[in-house]
Coordinates of C-alpha atoms and ligand atoms in Angstrom, one line a residue:
M1 CA 28.7 57.7 110.8
R2 CA 28.3 58.9 107.4
Y3 CA 30.8 58.4 104.3
C4 CA 30.3 60.8 101.4
Y5 CA 31.6 58.1 99.0
I6 CA 32.7 59.7 95.6
S7 CA 33.1 57.8 92.6
F8 CA 34.8 58.5 89.4
I9 CA 33.6 55.9 87.0
T10 CA 30.8 57.9 85.5
F11 CA 33.4 60.1 84.2
C12 CA 35.7 57.5 83.3
V13 CA 33.2 55.3 81.2
V14 CA 32.2 58.6 79.3
M15 CA 36.0 59.2 78.4
D16 CA 36.4 55.2 77.4
V17 CA 33.6 55.2 74.8
E18 CA 34.3 58.4 73.1
S19 CA 38.4 57.9 73.6
T20 CA 38.7 61.4 74.3
I21 CA 39.0 63.7 77.4
G22 CA 35.6 64.4 78.2
D23 CA 34.0 67.4 80.2
G24 CA 34.9 66.4 83.8
S25 CA 33.6 69.6 85.1
K26 CA 30.0 68.3 85.5
H27 CA 31.2 65.7 87.4
Q28 CA 33.4 67.8 89.8
E29 CA 30.6 70.1 90.2
Q30 CA 28.3 67.2 91.5
D31 CA 26.7 68.3 94.7
L32 CA 27.6 66.6 97.9
E33 CA 23.7 65.8 98.3
E34 CA 23.8 63.5 95.4
C35 CA 26.9 62.1 96.6
P36 CA 26.2 58.2 97.5
T37 CA 27.6 57.3 101.0
L38 CA 29.5 54.1 101.7
P39 CA 27.3 52.3 103.6
V40 CA 27.2 52.6 107.6
N41 CA 28.4 48.9 108.0
H42 CA 31.0 49.3 105.1
R43 CA 34.0 46.7 105.7
F44 CA 37.3 48.0 105.1
L45 CA 40.0 45.5 103.8
E46 CA 43.6 45.7 104.1
P47 CA 44.4 45.6 100.2
E48 CA 46.2 42.8 98.4
K49 CA 47.8 42.1 95.4
A50 CA 45.3 40.5 92.8
V51 CA 47.3 40.4 89.8
K52 CA 49.5 37.2 90.3
S53 CA 50.2 36.0 86.5
I54 CA 49.6 37.4 82.9
T55 CA 46.0 36.2 82.5
D56 CA 44.9 38.0 85.7
M57 CA 45.6 41.3 84.0
A58 CA 42.2 41.1 82.1
L59 CA 40.9 41.3 85.2
W60 CA 42.8 44.5 86.5
E61 CA 41.5 46.1 83.0
K62 CA 37.8 45.2 83.6
S63 CA 38.2 46.2 87.4
E64 CA 36.3 48.7 89.2
A65 CA 39.7 49.9 90.6
Y66 CA 40.8 50.0 86.8
M67 CA 38.0 52.6 86.1
E68 CA 38.0 54.5 88.8
Y69 CA 41.9 55.1 88.9
T70 CA 41.7 56.0 85.3
G71 CA 38.5 57.8 86.2
F72 CA 40.1 59.8 88.9
I73 CA 43.5 60.7 87.0
A74 CA 41.2 62.3 84.2
T75 CA 39.1 64.2 86.6
L76 CA 42.1 66.0 88.3
N77 CA 43.5 66.4 84.7
E78 CA 40.5 68.2 83.7
A79 CA 40.3 70.3 87.1
I80 CA 43.7 72.1 86.8
K81 CA 43.7 72.4 82.8
G82 CA 45.4 76.0 81.8
K83 CA 46.0 76.4 85.6
P84 CA 49.4 77.9 86.8
L85 CA 50.8 76.5 90.2
S86 CA 50.2 79.7 91.5
V87 CA 46.7 79.8 90.7
D88 CA 44.7 81.1 93.8
C89 CA 43.1 77.5 95.3
K90 CA 41.1 76.8 97.5
V91 CA 43.0 74.8 100.5
S92 CA 40.7 73.1 102.6
S93 CA 41.6 72.0 106.4
N94 CA 41.5 68.4 105.3
V95 CA 44.2 69.4 102.4
K96 CA 46.8 71.0 105.3
K97 CA 46.4 67.9 107.4
I98 CA 47.2 65.6 104.5
L99 CA 50.4 68.2 103.6
S100 CA 51.6 68.0 107.4
V101 CA 51.8 64.1 106.9
L102 CA 53.7 64.8 103.9
H103 CA 55.9 67.8 105.8
E104 CA 56.5 65.1 108.5
L105 CA 57.8 62.4 105.9
D106 CA 59.8 64.8 104.4
N107 CA 61.6 65.8 107.9
Y108 CA 62.3 62.1 108.5
I109 CA 64.9 62.3 105.9
N110 CA 67.2 64.5 107.8
E111 CA 67.3 61.7 110.6
F112 CA 68.7 59.5 108.3
P113 CA 71.8 61.0 106.4
P114 CA 73.1 58.3 103.2
I115 CA 75.6 56.0 104.8
E116 CA 79.4 55.3 103.9
Q117 CA 78.7 52.2 101.2
P118 CA 79.6 51.7 97.5
Q119 CA 78.2 54.3 95.5
R120 CA 76.7 52.1 92.3
F121 CA 73.8 50.9 94.6
G122 CA 71.1 52.4 96.2
N123 CA 71.8 53.9 99.6
I124 CA 70.9 51.4 102.5
A125 CA 69.7 54.1 104.8
F126 CA 66.5 54.2 102.9
K127 CA 65.5 51.3 104.5
D128 CA 65.5 53.1 107.9
W129 CA 63.5 55.8 106.7
I130 CA 61.3 53.3 105.2
H131 CA 60.9 52.0 108.5
K132 CA 60.5 54.9 110.7
V133 CA 57.8 55.6 107.8
K134 CA 55.5 52.5 108.1
S135 CA 56.1 52.7 112.1
N136 CA 54.2 56.1 112.1
T137 CA 51.7 56.2 109.3
T138 CA 49.2 55.1 111.6
Q139 CA 49.8 57.6 114.1
L140 CA 50.1 60.2 111.5
L141 CA 46.7 59.5 109.5
Q142 CA 44.7 59.3 113.0
D143 CA 46.0 63.0 113.7
A144 CA 45.1 63.9 110.2
L145 CA 41.6 62.2 109.5
H146 CA 38.5 62.4 111.5
D147 CA 37.4 59.9 113.9
N148 CA 34.7 58.7 111.8
L149 CA 37.4 57.6 109.1
H150 CA 39.7 56.1 111.6
L151 CA 38.7 52.5 110.5
A152 CA 39.9 53.4 107.1
I153 CA 43.1 53.6 108.1
P154 CA 44.6 49.8 107.8
E155 CA 43.1 50.2 104.0
I156 CA 44.7 53.4 103.3
K157 CA 47.9 53.5 104.8
L158 CA 49.4 50.9 103.0
Y159 CA 48.9 52.6 99.4
L160 CA 50.7 55.4 101.2
E161 CA 53.6 53.6 102.5
E162 CA 54.3 51.6 99.1
S163 CA 54.5 55.0 97.4
F164 CA 58.2 56.2 97.8
G165 CA 59.8 52.8 96.5
N166 CA 60.9 49.2 97.6
A167 CA 62.8 49.0 100.5
T168 CA 64.6 45.8 99.6
R169 CA 65.9 47.0 96.1
I170 CA 66.0 50.7 96.9
D171 CA 64.3 51.5 93.9
Y172 CA 61.6 53.7 92.7
G173 CA 59.3 53.8 89.6
T174 CA 55.8 54.5 88.2
G175 CA 54.4 51.6 90.4
H176 CA 55.2 53.6 93.3
E177 CA 54.0 56.9 92.0
M178 CA 50.5 54.5 91.2
S179 CA 50.2 53.8 95.0
F180 CA 50.5 57.0 95.9
V181 CA 47.6 58.4 93.5
M182 CA 45.6 55.6 94.6
F183 CA 45.9 56.9 98.3
L184 CA 44.8 60.0 96.8
C185 CA 42.0 58.3 95.2
C186 CA 40.9 56.7 98.6
L187 CA 41.0 59.9 100.5
Y188 CA 38.5 61.0 97.9
K189 CA 36.4 57.6 98.1
I190 CA 36.2 57.9 102.2
G191 CA 35.3 61.6 101.7
N192 CA 38.3 63.2 103.5
L193 CA 38.9 64.8 100.0
L194 CA 36.1 66.4 98.2
P195 CA 36.0 67.6 94.7
D196 CA 36.5 71.4 95.9
D197 CA 40.0 70.0 96.4
N198 CA 40.7 69.1 93.4
V199 CA 43.3 71.9 92.1
A200 CA 45.0 71.8 95.9
T201 CA 44.9 68.1 95.6
V202 CA 47.6 68.3 92.5
F203 CA 49.3 71.4 93.2
L204 CA 50.0 71.4 97.0
I205 CA 49.5 67.6 97.8
F206 CA 50.7 65.6 94.7
N207 CA 53.4 68.4 94.1
K208 CA 54.4 67.9 97.5
Y209 CA 54.8 64.0 97.1
L210 CA 56.9 64.9 93.8
S211 CA 59.2 66.9 96.2
I212 CA 59.9 64.2 98.5
V213 CA 60.3 61.2 96.2
R214 CA 62.9 63.8 94.3
R215 CA 64.7 64.2 97.4
L216 CA 64.8 60.2 97.9
Q217 CA 66.1 59.4 94.5
K218 CA 68.7 61.9 94.9
I219 CA 69.8 61.3 98.5
Y220 CA 69.9 57.9 98.5
R221 CA 70.5 57.1 95.0
M222 CA 67.6 55.2 94.2
E223 CA 67.5 53.0 91.4
P224 CA 64.8 53.2 88.5
A225 CA 62.6 50.4 89.2
G226 CA 62.2 48.0 85.6
S227 CA 64.9 48.0 83.5
H228 CA 66.2 51.7 83.5
G229 CA 62.5 53.2 83.6
V230 CA 60.9 51.8 80.7
W231 CA 57.6 52.4 82.3
S232 CA 57.9 55.9 82.6
L233 CA 58.9 59.1 80.8
D234 CA 62.1 59.8 83.1
D235 CA 63.6 56.9 84.6
Y236 CA 61.2 57.7 87.5
Q237 CA 57.6 59.3 86.8
F238 CA 54.9 59.6 84.6
I239 CA 52.0 61.4 86.5
P240 CA 53.4 64.7 86.3
F241 CA 54.1 64.7 83.0
I242 CA 50.5 64.0 82.2
W243 CA 49.1 66.4 84.6
G244 CA 51.7 69.0 83.8
S245 CA 50.9 68.8 79.9
S246 CA 47.0 69.6 81.2
Q247 CA 48.6 73.0 82.9
L248 CA 49.9 73.9 79.5
I249 CA 46.8 73.7 77.5
D250 CA 45.4 77.1 76.3
Q251 CA 48.3 79.4 77.8
P252 CA 50.6 81.2 75.4
R253 CA 53.6 81.6 77.3
I254 CA 55.1 77.9 76.3
F255 CA 53.9 77.6 72.7
P256 CA 54.6 76.2 70.4
P257 CA 55.0 73.0 72.8
S258 CA 58.7 72.6 71.9
K259 CA 59.6 75.7 74.1
F260 CA 60.1 73.3 77.1
L261 CA 63.0 72.5 75.7
E262 CA 64.6 76.0 75.8
D263 CA 66.7 77.1 78.9
D264 CA 65.4 80.5 79.6
I265 CA 61.6 79.1 79.7
I266 CA 62.6 76.3 82.2
E267 CA 63.9 78.7 84.4
K268 CA 61.2 81.2 84.4
F269 CA 58.2 78.9 84.6
S270 CA 59.7 75.6 86.1
D271 CA 57.7 77.0 89.3
E272 CA 55.1 77.4 87.7
Y273 CA 54.2 74.6 85.7
M274 CA 55.0 71.4 86.8
F275 CA 56.0 69.7 83.0
L276 CA 58.6 72.1 82.8
S277 CA 60.0 71.6 86.8
C278 CA 59.9 67.9 85.7
I279 CA 62.3 68.8 82.5
K280 CA 64.5 71.0 84.7
Y281 CA 65.1 68.0 86.9
I282 CA 66.1 65.8 84.2
K283 CA 68.5 68.2 83.1
E284 CA 69.9 68.3 86.3
V285 CA 70.4 64.7 87.1
K286 CA 71.3 63.6 83.2
K287 CA 74.2 64.4 81.6
G288 CA 74.4 64.6 77.2
P289 CA 72.3 65.8 74.8
F290 CA 68.6 65.9 75.8
A291 CA 67.4 64.2 72.2
E292 CA 69.5 60.8 73.8
H293 CA 69.1 60.6 77.4
S294 CA 65.3 61.7 77.0
N295 CA 64.1 60.6 74.0
Q296 CA 60.5 60.0 74.3
L297 CA 60.2 63.8 75.7
W298 CA 62.4 64.6 72.7
S299 CA 59.9 63.5 70.3
I300 CA 57.1 64.9 72.3
S301 CA 58.2 68.2 72.0
A302 CA 57.4 68.2 68.2
V303 CA 53.5 67.7 68.8
G304 CA 52.0 70.8 67.8
S305 CA 49.5 71.1 70.7
W306 CA 49.7 70.7 74.4
T307 CA 45.8 69.4 74.1
K308 CA 47.4 66.6 71.7
I309 CA 50.3 66.2 74.1
N310 CA 47.7 65.6 77.2
Q311 CA 45.7 63.4 75.6
G312 CA 48.9 60.8 73.7
L313 CA 50.3 60.7 77.3
I314 CA 46.9 59.7 78.7
K315 CA 46.8 56.6 76.0
M316 CA 50.9 56.3 76.4
Y317 CA 50.1 56.0 80.6
K318 CA 47.6 53.3 79.8
K319 CA 49.4 51.4 77.0
E320 CA 53.0 51.7 78.6
V321 CA 52.2 51.3 82.3
L322 CA 48.8 50.1 82.8
S323 CA 49.0 47.4 80.8
K324 CA 52.6 46.2 82.2
F325 CA 52.2 43.0 84.1
P326 CA 55.8 44.1 86.0
V327 CA 53.7 46.9 87.0
V328 CA 50.4 45.9 87.9
Q329 CA 51.3 42.6 89.9
H330 CA 52.4 45.2 92.7
V331 CA 48.9 46.7 93.0
L332 CA 46.8 46.9 96.0
F333 CA 43.4 45.8 95.9
G334 CA 40.7 46.4 98.8
S335 CA 37.4 47.4 99.7
L336 CA 37.9 51.1 98.1
L337 CA 39.6 50.2 95.2
P338 CA 38.3 46.8 94.6
I339 CA 39.3 43.9 91.4
R340 CA 35.9 43.0 91.1
R341 CA 34.6 43.6 87.8
F342 CA 32.9 46.7 86.7
P343 CA 29.9 47.2 85.5
I344 CA 29.0 44.5 87.5
T345 CA 27.2 41.7 85.9
H346 CA 24.5 39.6 87.0
Ligands
NAG1 C1 57.7 56.3 114.9 O1 58.7 55.6 114.1 C2 59.9 55.4 115.5 C3 60.8 54.5 114.9 O2 60.4 53.4 114.3 C4 59.1 54.9 116.8 O3 60.2 54.5 117.4 C5 58.3 55.4 117.3 O4 57.7 55.1 118.3 C6 57.4 55.7 116.3 N1 55.9 56.7 116.5 C7 54.9 56.5 117.1 C8 54.0 57.3 117.4 O5 54.6 55.5 116.3
NAG2 C1 60.3 44.8 96.7 O1 61.5 44.0 96.0 C2 61.4 42.8 96.5 C3 62.6 42.1 96.0 O2 62.6 42.0 94.4 C4 60.0 41.9 96.1 O3 60.0 40.4 96.5 C5 58.6 42.4 96.9 O4 57.9 41.9 96.7 C6 58.7 44.3 96.8 N1 58.0 44.6 97.4 C7 56.6 44.7 97.3 C8 55.8 45.8 98.0 O5 56.6 45.5 95.7

């Protein structure tokens, strides 16, 4: 049994030292042969919360999990730079299998229509959907992953299950989004996804996830987690704005960036660029002047280049999401995304 153990840390460390977005392409092209492998007797763990109080935040910010996670976001950010969603990208059979898991979860929504109840609360039919998701993820992942990787399922499936919202509160926010991105990161770390899959991972898998959570938000009227989405840009999401702004770097059609506010641009390009699909969604679900309901995005529109917006959003994500205890207290740590300190000091 041989696992390809992909690490995103080298890239991340470079990025942090120079505090700019470095050249991720070198890392992506890393030869599979050079890829270190998980030891044959690697012990997977059921992931658990580890940040229990504000003082534990320092552990998180110095952890291997933090380095891997931020390195992963930066690596995919680099891979999709300047590319529209329709770009011709390789779609491996492993990507297709993960997509069918998501299609299946999406279909389950049809089985649980919202029930009659007071409008102002999240719809409790969401609990039934989540229940079905949780009872079926093991089977779905067994169908999707190679036999060699089945031992990893108890560890990685929790990240997937936690990525659609909280069933008690019927809310959704950037913590759930983070859980899905960690699930993807784990799929790389066990070698189920490879650097060749980077573009498809964002454009097909993550984009499909986005359409599912939007459907859940609308159908079950999910509340924004936290006090009205303080830890997100549009009440719910953050990452599609990061990756979406990377797509818009060095393209002439949506430039200057303030054009993302124009209705005809949104209509024309929302199927090509995640950033515009996010703006379109906001305009669908929110009433009133954009500058009022989405003030942060409004301010961003004044920035002169997409490169600056992209770099600014990554910094903002670290500051406004990754360093906030109310978000990080729910993060799960296991053998693939460990809380142990990095670099390991002896
Ligand atoms: C899927 O979930 C449903 C509802 O909880 C359950 O009845 C069914 O047995 C599950 N299927 C599998 C394969 O676990
Ligand atoms: C969901 O919300 C409930 C109620 O606030 C909380 O006790 C629970 O820990 C949350 N679940 C997760 C997985 O964050």
